[in-house]
Coordinates of C-alpha atoms in Angstrom, one line a residue:
Chain A
M67 CA -0.1 0.0 0.0
G68 CA 1.2 3.6 -0.7
I69 CA 0.4 7.0 0.5
A70 CA -3.3 7.8 1.0
R71 CA -5.1 10.8 2.2
V72 CA -6.9 10.0 5.4
Q73 CA -8.6 13.2 6.2
L74 CA -8.5 17.0 5.8
N75 CA -9.8 20.2 7.1
H76 CA -9.4 23.9 6.3
A77 CA -10.3 27.2 7.3
E78 CA -10.1 30.7 5.4
A79 CA -10.7 34.2 6.8
A80 CA -11.7 37.2 4.8
G81 CA -10.3 40.3 6.6
F82 CA -7.2 41.2 8.3
G83 CA -5.6 39.4 11.2
T84 CA -2.5 37.6 12.5
T85 CA -3.5 33.9 13.1
I86 CA -5.7 31.4 11.6
G87 CA -6.3 27.7 12.7
A88 CA -8.1 24.4 12.1
T89 CA -8.3 21.2 13.8
L90 CA -7.9 17.4 12.9
N91 CA -9.6 14.7 15.1
G92 CA -8.5 11.2 15.6
V93 CA -5.2 11.5 13.9
A94 CA -3.5 8.2 13.9
A95 CA 0.0 7.8 15.4
A96 CA 3.0 7.6 12.8
S97 CA 1.1 9.7 10.3
L98 CA 2.3 12.4 8.0
I99 CA 0.6 15.8 8.3
L100 CA 0.8 18.2 5.5
G101 CA -0.2 21.9 6.1
R102 CA -0.9 24.8 3.6
T103 CA -1.0 28.4 4.5
T104 CA -1.7 31.5 2.4
N105 CA -1.7 35.1 3.1
D106 CA -1.5 38.4 1.5
S107 CA 2.1 39.3 0.6
S108 CA 1.7 43.0 -0.4
G109 CA 3.8 44.1 2.5
S110 CA 6.7 42.6 4.6
V111 CA 4.2 40.3 6.4
T112 CA 5.0 36.7 6.1
V113 CA 3.8 33.6 7.7
S114 CA 6.1 33.0 10.6
G115 CA 5.2 29.4 11.3
M116 CA 2.7 26.6 11.7
A117 CA 2.6 24.6 14.8
D118 CA 0.1 22.2 16.7
D119 CA -1.3 22.7 20.2
L120 CA 1.6 20.8 21.6
A121 CA 3.8 23.4 20.3
V122 CA 5.4 21.2 17.8
N123 CA 6.7 23.2 14.8
A124 CA 6.1 22.2 11.2
V125 CA 8.9 21.9 8.7
R126 CA 8.7 24.2 5.9
S127 CA 8.6 22.4 2.6
G128 CA 10.7 24.3 0.1
A129 CA 10.5 27.9 -0.9
A130 CA 7.2 29.8 -0.8
A131 CA 5.4 30.8 -4.1
N132 CA 5.2 34.6 -3.4
N133 CA 3.5 36.9 -6.0
G134 CA 3.8 40.5 -5.0
T135 CA 1.7 41.3 -8.2
L136 CA -1.2 39.1 -6.8
F137 CA -0.5 40.1 -3.2
Q138 CA -0.8 36.2 -2.5
R139 CA 1.8 34.0 -0.8
V140 CA 1.5 30.1 -0.6
D141 CA 3.6 28.0 1.8
H142 CA 3.8 24.2 2.4
W143 CA 4.6 22.5 5.8
Y144 CA 4.8 18.9 7.1
F145 CA 5.1 17.0 10.4
E146 CA 6.4 13.5 9.9
N147 CA 5.9 10.6 12.1
Y148 CA 3.3 12.6 13.8
G149 CA 2.2 11.6 17.2
G150 CA -1.6 11.6 16.6
G151 CA -4.5 12.5 18.5
N152 CA -7.1 15.4 18.5
R153 CA -4.9 18.4 17.3
T154 CA -5.3 22.1 16.6
F155 CA -2.9 23.7 14.0
T156 CA -2.3 27.2 14.1
A157 CA -0.5 29.5 11.4
T158 CA 0.9 32.6 12.8
Y159 CA 1.8 35.7 10.8
S160 CA 4.5 38.4 11.5
G161 CA 1.8 41.1 11.3
S162 CA -1.7 41.8 10.2
V163 CA -2.4 40.1 6.8
Q164 CA -5.4 39.4 4.7
F165 CA -6.3 36.3 2.5
R166 CA -5.4 34.0 5.3
G167 CA -6.0 30.3 4.6
I168 CA -4.9 27.0 6.4
D169 CA -5.4 23.5 5.3
V170 CA -4.2 20.3 7.1
V171 CA -4.1 17.0 5.7
E172 CA -3.4 13.6 7.3
L173 CA -1.7 11.1 5.1
S174 CA -1.1 7.3 5.8
G175 CA 1.6 5.0 4.4
A176 CA 4.5 7.6 4.4
L177 CA 8.0 7.3 5.5
L178 CA 8.7 7.9 9.1
A179 CA 11.8 9.9 8.6
G180 CA 13.2 11.5 5.4
S181 CA 9.5 11.6 4.1
A182 CA 10.1 15.0 2.2
G183 CA 11.2 14.9 -1.4
P184 CA 11.9 17.7 -4.0
T185 CA 9.8 20.7 -4.2
S186 CA 9.1 23.6 -6.7
S187 CA 7.4 26.9 -6.8
A188 CA 6.7 29.6 -9.3
T189 CA 4.8 32.8 -10.1
G190 CA 3.3 34.0 -13.3
T191 CA 0.4 35.6 -15.2
S192 CA -0.6 33.1 -17.7
A193 CA -3.8 31.0 -17.9
A194 CA -1.9 27.8 -17.4
P195 CA -0.3 28.1 -13.8
S196 CA 2.6 25.6 -13.2
S197 CA 4.7 25.1 -10.1
G198 CA 7.6 24.2 -12.3
A199 CA 9.0 20.6 -12.4
T200 CA 10.4 19.1 -9.3
G201 CA 13.6 17.3 -9.3
V202 CA 13.4 13.6 -9.8
P203 CA 12.0 12.0 -6.5
A204 CA 13.9 9.1 -5.0
S205 CA 10.9 6.7 -5.0
D206 CA 8.1 5.3 -7.0
G207 CA 4.7 6.1 -5.5
T208 CA 5.7 9.5 -4.4
Y209 CA 2.8 11.8 -3.4
F210 CA 2.7 15.2 -5.1
F211 CA 0.8 17.9 -3.3
G212 CA 0.1 21.2 -5.2
T213 CA -1.4 24.5 -4.4
C214 CA -2.3 27.5 -6.6
A215 CA -3.6 31.0 -5.8
G216 CA -5.0 33.0 -8.3
P217 CA -7.1 36.1 -9.1
S218 CA -9.7 33.7 -10.1
Q219 CA -10.4 30.0 -8.9
P220 CA -7.7 27.7 -10.6
A221 CA -9.0 24.3 -11.7
A222 CA -6.7 21.2 -11.3
A223 CA -5.1 19.8 -14.3
A224 CA -4.5 16.1 -15.0
P225 CA -3.1 14.0 -13.7
F226 CA -3.8 15.7 -10.6
G227 CA -7.1 15.6 -8.9
T228 CA -8.6 18.3 -6.9
V229 CA -8.3 18.1 -3.0
L230 CA -10.1 21.4 -2.1
Q231 CA -11.0 24.9 -3.2
D232 CA -10.9 27.9 -1.0
T233 CA -13.3 30.6 -2.5
N234 CA -12.2 33.7 -0.5
D235 CA -8.5 33.5 -1.4
L236 CA -9.1 31.6 -4.7
V237 CA -6.8 28.8 -3.8
T238 CA -7.0 25.3 -5.3
E239 CA -5.1 22.3 -4.0
E240 CA -4.5 19.1 -5.9
E241 CA -2.7 15.9 -5.4
Y242 CA -1.2 12.9 -7.4
V243 CA 0.7 9.6 -6.6
Q244 CA 3.0 9.1 -9.3
P245 CA 3.7 5.4 -10.3
S246 CA 7.2 5.9 -11.4
A247 CA 9.9 8.1 -10.1
A248 CA 10.0 11.0 -12.4
A249 CA 10.1 14.8 -12.3
L250 CA 6.7 16.4 -12.4
A251 CA 5.1 19.8 -12.3
A252 CA 1.8 20.6 -10.8
T253 CA -0.4 22.6 -13.2
W254 CA -3.8 24.3 -13.3
T255 CA -6.0 26.1 -15.7
M256 CA -7.8 29.4 -14.9
T257 CA -8.4 32.9 -16.4
S258 CA -5.1 34.6 -17.1
G259 CA -3.8 36.9 -14.2
A260 CA -1.0 36.9 -11.6
W261 CA -0.7 33.6 -9.7
A262 CA 1.5 31.7 -7.3
A263 CA 2.0 27.9 -7.4
I264 CA 3.9 25.4 -5.4
V265 CA 4.4 21.6 -5.2
S266 CA 6.0 19.5 -2.5
T267 CA 6.5 15.6 -2.7
Y268 CA 6.4 13.0 0.0
Y269 CA 7.8 9.5 0.0
P270 CA 5.8 6.3 0.8
A271 CA 6.9 3.8 3.4
V272 CA 9.2 1.0 2.2
S273 CA 6.3 -1.3 2.1
A274 CA 4.8 0.8 -0.6
I275 CA 7.4 -0.3 -3.2
P276 CA 5.4 -1.8 -6.0
S277 CA 5.4 -5.4 -6.4
G278 CA 7.8 -6.9 -9.0
R279 CA 10.6 -4.5 -7.8
R280 CA 12.3 -6.8 -5.3
L281 CA 14.6 -5.3 -2.7
I282 CA 18.0 -6.8 -3.2
R283 CA 20.3 -4.8 -1.0
E284 CA 20.1 -2.5 2.0
S285 CA 23.0 -0.6 3.3
F286 CA 24.0 2.7 4.8
G287 CA 20.5 4.1 4.7
S288 CA 20.0 3.4 1.1
I289 CA 17.7 0.8 -0.4
L290 CA 18.2 -0.5 -3.8
T291 CA 15.9 -2.4 -6.2
E292 CA 17.0 -5.1 -8.5
D293 CA 17.4 -2.6 -11.4
N294 CA 19.7 -0.6 -8.8
K295 CA 17.4 2.5 -8.8
M296 CA 17.8 4.1 -5.5
L297 CA 14.6 4.5 -3.6
L298 CA 15.5 6.1 -0.4
T299 CA 18.4 8.0 0.8
Q300 CA 18.7 9.1 4.5
Chain B
M281 CA -29.8 26.9 7.9
I282 CA -28.8 30.5 8.8
F283 CA -28.6 31.6 12.5
P284 CA -28.8 35.6 12.8
V285 CA -26.1 37.2 14.9
S286 CA -27.9 40.5 16.2
A287 CA -26.2 43.7 16.3
R288 CA -24.6 44.6 19.5
A289 CA -21.8 46.3 21.3
L290 CA -19.3 43.5 22.3
P291 CA -17.3 44.1 25.5
T292 CA -13.9 43.3 26.2
G293 CA -13.4 39.6 26.8
D294 CA -15.5 36.5 25.7
N295 CA -18.8 37.0 24.0
L296 CA -20.5 33.7 23.4
F297 CA -23.1 32.9 20.7
G298 CA -25.0 29.7 20.8
P299 CA -24.8 26.7 21.0
V300 CA -27.3 26.2 18.3
N301 CA -28.3 22.8 16.8
I302 CA -26.6 21.9 13.4
P303 CA -29.0 20.2 10.9
I304 CA -28.1 16.5 10.2
G305 CA -26.0 16.2 6.9
S306 CA -24.2 19.5 7.3
N307 CA -20.6 19.9 6.1
N308 CA -19.9 23.6 5.9
V309 CA -19.9 26.5 8.4
V310 CA -19.6 30.1 7.5
L311 CA -19.7 32.8 10.0
T312 CA -20.0 36.5 8.9
L313 CA -19.6 39.6 11.1
D314 CA -19.9 43.3 10.4
V315 CA -16.6 45.0 11.4
A316 CA -17.2 48.4 9.9
Q317 CA -16.8 50.0 13.3
L318 CA -13.7 47.7 14.3
V319 CA -11.1 50.5 14.8
A320 CA -7.3 50.3 15.0
G321 CA -6.1 48.7 18.1
Q322 CA -9.3 46.6 18.5
V323 CA -9.1 42.8 17.8
V324 CA -11.9 40.3 17.6
N325 CA -10.7 36.8 18.0
T326 CA -13.2 34.6 16.6
I327 CA -13.6 30.9 17.6
V328 CA -16.1 28.6 15.9
E329 CA -16.5 25.2 17.5
V330 CA -18.5 22.3 16.6
W331 CA -19.9 19.6 19.1
D332 CA -20.1 16.2 17.5
T333 CA -21.4 14.6 20.7
V334 CA -17.8 13.7 21.9
R335 CA -15.8 16.8 21.8
W336 CA -15.7 20.5 20.7
S337 CA -13.5 21.1 17.8
G338 CA -12.4 24.7 17.0
F339 CA -11.7 26.9 14.1
F340 CA -10.4 30.3 14.6
A341 CA -9.0 33.4 13.2
D342 CA -8.4 36.9 14.6
F343 CA -9.6 39.9 13.0
V344 CA -7.7 43.1 13.5
G345 CA -8.8 46.7 13.0
P346 CA -9.4 48.9 11.3
G347 CA -12.3 46.6 9.9
P348 CA -13.2 47.1 6.3
W349 CA -11.0 45.4 3.8
R350 CA -10.8 44.8 0.0
D351 CA -11.0 41.5 -1.8
K352 CA -8.9 40.6 -4.8
Q353 CA -11.1 42.4 -7.2
G354 CA -10.7 45.6 -5.0
V355 CA -14.2 45.6 -3.6
L356 CA -14.6 47.1 -0.1
H357 CA -16.2 44.9 2.5
N358 CA -17.6 45.7 5.8
D359 CA -18.0 41.9 6.8
I360 CA -15.5 39.6 7.6
A361 CA -16.0 35.9 7.0
L362 CA -14.6 32.8 8.7
S363 CA -15.3 29.8 6.6
F364 CA -14.5 26.1 7.2
G365 CA -15.6 22.6 6.5
L366 CA -16.2 19.7 8.9
G367 CA -13.6 17.8 6.7
V368 CA -13.3 14.9 4.6
R369 CA -12.3 11.5 5.9
N370 CA -11.3 8.5 3.8
G371 CA -12.6 10.4 0.6
Q372 CA -16.0 11.1 2.0
P373 CA -17.2 14.4 3.5
V374 CA -17.8 14.4 7.3
L375 CA -21.5 15.1 7.7
S376 CA -23.1 16.3 11.0
G377 CA -25.3 13.8 12.9
A378 CA -27.9 14.0 15.5
G379 CA -27.0 16.2 18.4
W380 CA -24.4 18.1 16.6
Q381 CA -24.2 21.8 17.8
V382 CA -22.1 24.9 16.8
R383 CA -21.1 27.9 18.9
A384 CA -19.0 31.0 18.3
N385 CA -17.0 33.0 20.8
F386 CA -16.1 36.6 19.8
K387 CA -13.1 37.4 22.1
V388 CA -12.7 41.2 22.0
T389 CA -9.6 43.2 22.9
N390 CA -10.0 47.0 23.6
G391 CA -13.7 46.8 23.5
P392 CA -16.5 47.7 23.2
F393 CA -16.7 46.8 19.7
N394 CA -19.9 47.8 17.9
T395 CA -21.1 45.4 15.3
A396 CA -24.3 45.6 13.1
G397 CA -24.2 41.7 13.5
G398 CA -23.9 39.0 11.0
T399 CA -24.8 35.3 10.6
L400 CA -23.7 31.8 11.5
E401 CA -24.6 29.6 8.4
V402 CA -24.4 25.8 8.4
S403 CA -25.1 23.9 5.1

């Protein structure tokens, strides 16, 4: 079995403020939690962090997509090997900001350590937003998580499927589990205008290696298949 | 179902609205509140919580004065909104069941904050 989305929840706030939060109930132990935050980026205000109610800080996934023309910034976060339970997640900004949004996603079947793969982010003004291609992930079955904020509502583009849409800050999230280990960009379609897009990737647990690709060697933190393709590097 | 939040002067501290019963099968909650008179230095920390017969789960955002704000199309708004869903689990939307409730708390700093009211909509 590979990575699967167990649950998600989100909140968005119209108006100025400094925090936003959402909850997940019944999170399984040893899960992977993804977070997405958005905010107005017209000034110097940025998201200063995302944490849970146990004061565990999320790790940022790559560089933010920050479009000063659009006044929209998108960040991705993650908690790996998460402890589980009923949890509240809060994004905190460095000042008062608008177009705030938060999304939290529980995934099962992810690596417990070293779960984050390559990321990519971009901004632009076309009608075909693209995060830009990631580097080549180190595993088959990698989970791609993409977010795009636009001046109109972006629509997910194949092979990605829609995760959710926020209608205040005009954000669309999408996901795709790629069978083979290859670079990929998250893309959308929408009315042309300034957009910001980001994609981050996460690796499945070793048990997610597709059948037919037998493990033949394990040493020094690396796992090789019989075709000598490295799946994991610590 | 729409629950009106009446106009009022919200004093400093906690101001509770509800709880009110959520119709069975709901998945979305939207709270709107007029902030035209939210002035600089005032903050209304809005916490909306859902009771699923086991626990209260909260969604929250603070709103900092001055109140009116412009959307991405440049339109000025006097109402703020906090929107959230009850979530998706294993590919299916989480729908409210019998006995579910929702409540809101407007925690005001440097009150009183005069609001023309708003709505708590559950669908």
